[in-house]
Short mmCIF file of C-alpha atoms in Angstrom, two decimals:
data_model
loop_
_atom_site.label_atom_id
_atom_site.label_comp_id
_atom_site.label_asym_id
_atom_site.label_seq_id
_atom_site.Cartn_x
_atom_site.Cartn_y
_atom_site.Cartn_z
CA MET T 1 -25.80 228.24 116.62
CA THR T 2 -25.24 226.40 119.88
CA LYS T 3 -27.88 224.61 121.98
CA TYR T 4 -26.52 223.42 125.36
CA THR T 5 -27.32 220.14 127.02
CA PHE T 6 -26.36 218.45 130.13
CA GLY T 7 -27.14 215.12 131.84
CA LEU T 8 -26.16 213.25 135.03
CA MET T 9 -26.84 209.92 136.55
CA HIS T 10 -26.12 208.77 140.20
CA PRO T 11 -22.94 206.81 140.23
CA ASP T 12 -24.77 204.00 141.99
CA ALA T 13 -27.28 203.75 139.15
CA TRP T 14 -24.99 204.16 136.19
CA ASP T 15 -26.20 202.46 133.11
CA ASP T 16 -24.57 203.08 129.67
CA GLN T 17 -27.75 202.39 127.73
CA VAL T 18 -29.72 204.70 129.91
CA PHE T 19 -27.40 207.63 129.41
CA PHE T 20 -27.23 206.82 125.68
CA ASP T 21 -31.02 207.12 125.74
CA MET T 22 -30.71 210.45 127.59
CA LEU T 23 -28.42 211.71 124.81
CA ALA T 24 -31.06 210.59 122.23
CA TRP T 25 -33.76 212.58 123.96
CA ALA T 26 -31.57 215.68 124.18
CA GLU T 27 -30.94 215.40 120.38
CA GLU T 28 -34.66 215.04 119.73
CA CYS T 29 -35.27 218.23 121.85
CA GLY T 30 -32.52 220.09 120.07
CA ARG T 31 -33.87 219.15 116.62
CA SER T 32 -37.27 220.37 117.63
CA ARG T 33 -35.83 223.88 118.10
CA ILE T 34 -33.63 224.18 115.05
CA ASP T 35 -35.92 226.49 113.39
CA LEU T 36 -35.02 229.04 116.04
CA ALA T 37 -31.61 229.39 114.44
CA PRO T 38 -30.98 231.60 111.44
CA GLU T 39 -31.49 229.91 108.15
CA GLY T 40 -28.23 228.35 106.84
CA ALA T 41 -26.45 228.45 110.19
CA ARG T 42 -24.77 225.52 111.60
CA VAL T 43 -26.54 224.13 114.63
CA ILE T 44 -24.83 222.07 117.34
CA LEU T 45 -25.42 220.52 120.77
CA ASN T 46 -22.74 221.43 123.31
CA PHE T 47 -22.04 219.32 126.35
CA GLY T 48 -19.38 220.13 128.92
CA LEU T 49 -18.15 217.92 131.62
CA ASN T 50 -15.16 217.16 133.95
CA ASN T 51 -12.36 215.47 131.96
CA ARG T 52 -12.14 212.69 134.56
CA ASP T 53 -15.65 211.63 133.94
CA THR T 54 -14.65 208.77 131.86
CA LYS T 55 -18.05 206.98 131.85
CA ARG T 56 -19.95 209.71 130.37
CA LYS T 57 -17.28 210.57 127.98
CA LYS T 58 -17.12 207.05 126.63
CA VAL T 59 -20.88 206.93 125.91
CA MET T 60 -20.97 210.33 124.47
CA GLU T 61 -18.16 209.46 121.91
CA ALA T 62 -20.03 206.28 121.08
CA TYR T 63 -23.12 208.46 120.42
CA GLY T 64 -21.20 210.67 118.06
CA TYR T 65 -20.10 213.57 120.05
CA ASP T 66 -16.70 215.15 119.15
CA LEU T 67 -14.19 216.53 121.74
CA VAL T 68 -13.61 220.07 120.51
CA ARG T 69 -12.18 222.26 123.44
CA HIS T 70 -10.67 222.15 126.88
CA PHE T 71 -11.43 224.65 129.78
CA TYR T 72 -9.83 225.14 133.10
CA ARG T 73 -11.00 226.06 136.50
CA MET T 74 -8.31 228.30 138.01
CA VAL T 75 -8.11 229.34 141.65
CA ILE T 76 -6.09 231.69 143.81
CA ASP T 77 -5.95 231.34 147.57
CA MET T 78 -6.75 234.74 149.55
CA GLY T 79 -4.23 234.32 152.33
CA HIS T 80 -3.46 238.03 152.28
CA ALA T 81 -4.43 241.15 150.31
CA LEU T 82 -2.70 241.63 147.04
CA PRO T 83 -0.93 244.94 146.06
CA ALA T 84 -3.04 247.65 144.94
CA PRO T 85 -3.87 247.62 141.21
CA LYS T 86 -1.33 249.28 138.87
CA LEU T 87 -3.46 251.24 136.59
CA PRO T 88 -2.49 252.36 133.12
CA GLU T 89 -2.18 256.11 132.69
CA ASN T 90 -5.59 257.97 132.58
CA ILE T 91 -7.47 254.68 133.43
CA ARG T 92 -9.78 254.50 136.56
CA ILE T 93 -11.69 251.40 137.96
CA ALA T 94 -14.97 251.72 139.79
CA PRO T 95 -18.20 249.68 140.41
CA ILE T 96 -20.72 250.07 137.66
CA ARG T 97 -23.47 252.66 138.10
CA LEU T 98 -26.21 250.29 136.85
CA ASP T 99 -28.88 252.69 136.01
CA GLU T 100 -26.54 254.83 133.86
CA GLU T 101 -23.93 252.48 132.53
CA LEU T 102 -25.69 249.08 131.81
CA HIS T 103 -26.17 249.91 128.11
CA ASP T 104 -22.40 250.74 127.49
CA ALA T 105 -21.24 247.94 129.75
CA VAL T 106 -23.19 245.24 127.82
CA LYS T 107 -21.96 246.68 124.56
CA ALA T 108 -18.35 246.50 126.00
CA LEU T 109 -18.79 242.92 126.99
CA ASP T 110 -19.74 241.97 123.49
CA GLU T 111 -16.79 243.73 121.89
CA GLY T 112 -14.47 242.45 124.57
CA PHE T 113 -15.54 238.75 124.03
CA ALA T 114 -15.63 239.04 120.37
CA ASP T 115 -12.26 237.22 120.26
CA HIS T 116 -13.36 234.58 122.55
CA TRP T 117 -13.81 230.98 121.07
CA GLY T 118 -17.47 230.19 120.64
CA HIS T 119 -18.68 233.89 120.85
CA VAL T 120 -21.78 234.63 118.81
CA HIS T 121 -22.66 238.24 118.43
CA HIS T 122 -26.15 239.42 119.38
CA SER T 123 -27.79 242.60 118.80
CA LEU T 124 -27.62 245.07 121.69
CA GLU T 125 -31.29 245.16 122.01
CA GLU T 126 -31.44 241.36 122.67
CA SER T 127 -28.47 241.38 124.93
CA LEU T 128 -30.01 244.14 127.00
CA ARG T 129 -33.26 242.39 127.24
CA GLN T 130 -31.53 239.22 128.61
CA TRP T 131 -29.40 241.20 130.95
CA LYS T 132 -32.36 243.04 132.40
CA HIS T 133 -34.22 239.81 132.89
CA MET T 134 -31.31 238.19 134.65
CA ILE T 135 -30.76 241.35 136.96
CA GLU T 136 -34.50 241.40 137.84
CA THR T 137 -34.80 237.67 138.73
CA SER T 138 -31.38 236.74 140.16
CA ASP T 139 -31.11 236.56 143.94
CA ASP T 140 -27.41 236.61 143.72
CA PHE T 141 -26.63 239.49 141.28
CA ASP T 142 -24.48 242.10 143.06
CA PRO T 143 -23.57 245.32 141.04
CA THR T 144 -20.96 246.21 143.62
CA LEU T 145 -19.01 243.28 142.12
CA TRP T 146 -19.23 244.50 138.53
CA HIS T 147 -16.28 246.88 137.96
CA LEU T 148 -15.66 249.06 134.90
CA ALA T 149 -12.27 250.31 133.83
CA LYS T 150 -12.74 253.70 132.09
CA ASP T 151 -10.56 255.95 130.01
CA GLY T 152 -12.49 259.21 130.28
CA GLU T 153 -16.13 258.14 129.40
CA GLU T 154 -14.97 255.20 127.43
CA ILE T 155 -15.09 251.71 128.82
CA ALA T 156 -11.76 249.96 128.38
CA GLY T 157 -12.43 246.77 130.37
CA VAL T 158 -14.91 244.97 132.45
CA CYS T 159 -14.71 242.62 135.36
CA ARG T 160 -18.02 241.14 136.72
CA CYS T 161 -18.00 238.80 139.70
CA SER T 162 -20.28 236.78 141.99
CA GLU T 163 -20.04 236.67 145.81
CA LYS T 164 -19.93 232.95 145.79
CA VAL T 165 -20.37 229.62 143.92
CA THR T 166 -22.97 226.94 144.98
CA GLU T 167 -20.36 224.30 145.86
CA ASP T 168 -18.16 226.59 147.79
CA PRO T 169 -19.54 229.69 149.61
CA ASP T 170 -16.01 230.70 150.67
CA MET T 171 -14.87 231.18 147.00
CA GLY T 172 -15.68 234.37 145.07
CA TRP T 173 -16.09 233.94 141.43
CA VAL T 174 -14.93 235.99 138.38
CA ASN T 175 -17.72 235.55 135.81
CA GLN T 176 -16.53 237.76 133.05
CA LEU T 177 -13.17 239.63 132.47
CA CYS T 178 -12.21 241.48 129.23
CA VAL T 179 -10.23 244.30 128.03
CA LEU T 180 -11.23 245.95 124.79
CA ARG T 181 -8.69 245.87 121.98
CA PRO T 182 -7.46 249.47 122.01
CA TRP T 183 -6.32 249.07 125.77
CA ARG T 184 -4.79 245.57 125.62
CA ARG T 185 -1.25 244.85 126.56
CA ARG T 186 -1.10 247.63 129.04
CA GLY T 187 -1.55 245.71 132.30
CA LEU T 188 -5.31 246.46 132.47
CA GLY T 189 -6.44 242.95 132.70
CA LEU T 190 -4.09 242.36 135.74
CA ALA T 191 -5.37 245.54 137.33
CA LEU T 192 -8.98 244.45 137.02
CA LEU T 193 -8.07 241.04 138.49
CA HIS T 194 -6.36 242.62 141.54
CA THR T 195 -9.29 244.88 142.04
CA ALA T 196 -11.58 241.86 142.29
CA PHE T 197 -9.09 239.99 144.47
CA ASN T 198 -8.75 242.67 147.04
CA GLU T 199 -12.51 243.20 147.13
CA PHE T 200 -13.06 239.45 147.71
CA HIS T 201 -10.34 239.65 150.43
CA ARG T 202 -12.04 242.55 152.11
CA ARG T 203 -15.22 240.37 152.18
CA GLY T 204 -13.47 237.51 153.81
CA LYS T 205 -13.34 235.22 150.84
CA GLN T 206 -10.79 232.27 151.17
CA ARG T 207 -10.37 231.63 147.56
CA VAL T 208 -11.36 233.24 144.10
CA GLY T 209 -11.87 231.20 140.95
CA LEU T 210 -12.80 231.52 137.38
CA GLY T 211 -13.24 229.38 134.22
CA VAL T 212 -11.00 229.92 131.25
CA ASP T 213 -10.54 228.43 127.75
CA ALA T 214 -7.30 226.33 127.90
CA ASN T 215 -6.34 227.58 124.49
CA SER T 216 -7.76 231.04 124.88
CA LEU T 217 -7.39 233.08 121.66
CA THR T 218 -6.17 236.05 123.74
CA ASN T 219 -3.76 234.14 125.97
CA ALA T 220 -6.01 234.68 129.06
CA THR T 221 -4.42 231.72 130.87
CA ARG T 222 -1.05 233.44 130.85
CA LEU T 223 -2.61 236.49 132.43
CA TYR T 224 -4.22 234.37 135.18
CA GLU T 225 -0.98 232.54 135.96
CA LYS T 226 0.75 235.94 136.32
CA ALA T 227 -1.84 236.94 138.81
CA GLY T 228 -0.93 233.87 140.74
CA MET T 229 -3.80 231.52 139.90
CA ARG T 230 -3.35 227.83 139.36
CA VAL T 231 -5.30 225.16 137.36
CA VAL T 232 -7.29 222.89 139.69
CA ARG T 233 -9.71 221.13 137.35
CA GLN T 234 -10.13 220.61 133.55
CA TYR T 235 -13.44 220.56 131.71
CA ASP T 236 -13.93 218.98 128.22
CA THR T 237 -16.53 220.41 125.77
CA TYR T 238 -18.07 217.97 123.41
CA GLU T 239 -20.20 218.94 120.32
CA PHE T 240 -22.88 217.07 118.19
CA GLU T 241 -23.86 218.53 114.88
CA LEU T 242 -27.70 218.84 114.50
CA ARG T 243 -27.39 220.65 111.05
CA PRO T 244 -24.42 221.62 108.90
CA GLY T 245 -24.15 225.09 107.77
CA GLU T 246 -22.20 228.44 108.42
CA ASP T 247 -20.61 228.57 111.80
CA LEU T 248 -21.65 231.80 113.25
CA ARG T 249 -19.28 231.55 116.22
CA THR T 250 -15.72 232.93 116.82
CA ILE T 251 -13.35 230.21 116.10
CA GLN T 252 -10.15 231.96 115.37
CA ALA T 253 -8.95 235.33 116.50
#
């Protein structure tokens, strides 16, 4: 099981030892919560940061963190509307009807991301509880930016977006994009992306971005490049083992 930690220091006040001590405090907090993980499961601390942040990386590696994965931020400029999505036969794309389709959409997200590195399966009941809490408490949640691709009444793909990111209000953000296995390699992922891009263009966004595993087990980076996106930043993921055991995450497709 993964516990996430993150720490920053102002550049003018940087101190290797202070950051080292911050990592020690994070480890102590993580160890105090190990009993929340299933018995026998491997437990790790996960820390992600910009790959150019050499100061933090140096201290983390000295502390014992291992570099395990790279992720990209990819962006496309919205200078003009893209062509209308080319939909596979019998597929339609429309915004989610939240009251009626949340249950099936959450189930589809779990299935669609089962091949994603680091994915951990949770019960549908637990996932629904978390989603309902997020929807009820988030000021930025917008169901009109959550599109479902459907084949009849079955969900074939999901694309959930946000109106903006904190650092750049002119950039729309693709939070989650997945196509379920029976519908892959038919152009549906590209159609969902074009749906999102055109909606953001209609709303006046200058850019659209997303984050992706640089070594995606489903070759997602190739899809985003085909859609016209480019890499603008790399993030590195580090791990620190708190307890050895069975790794419950998806590591290989």
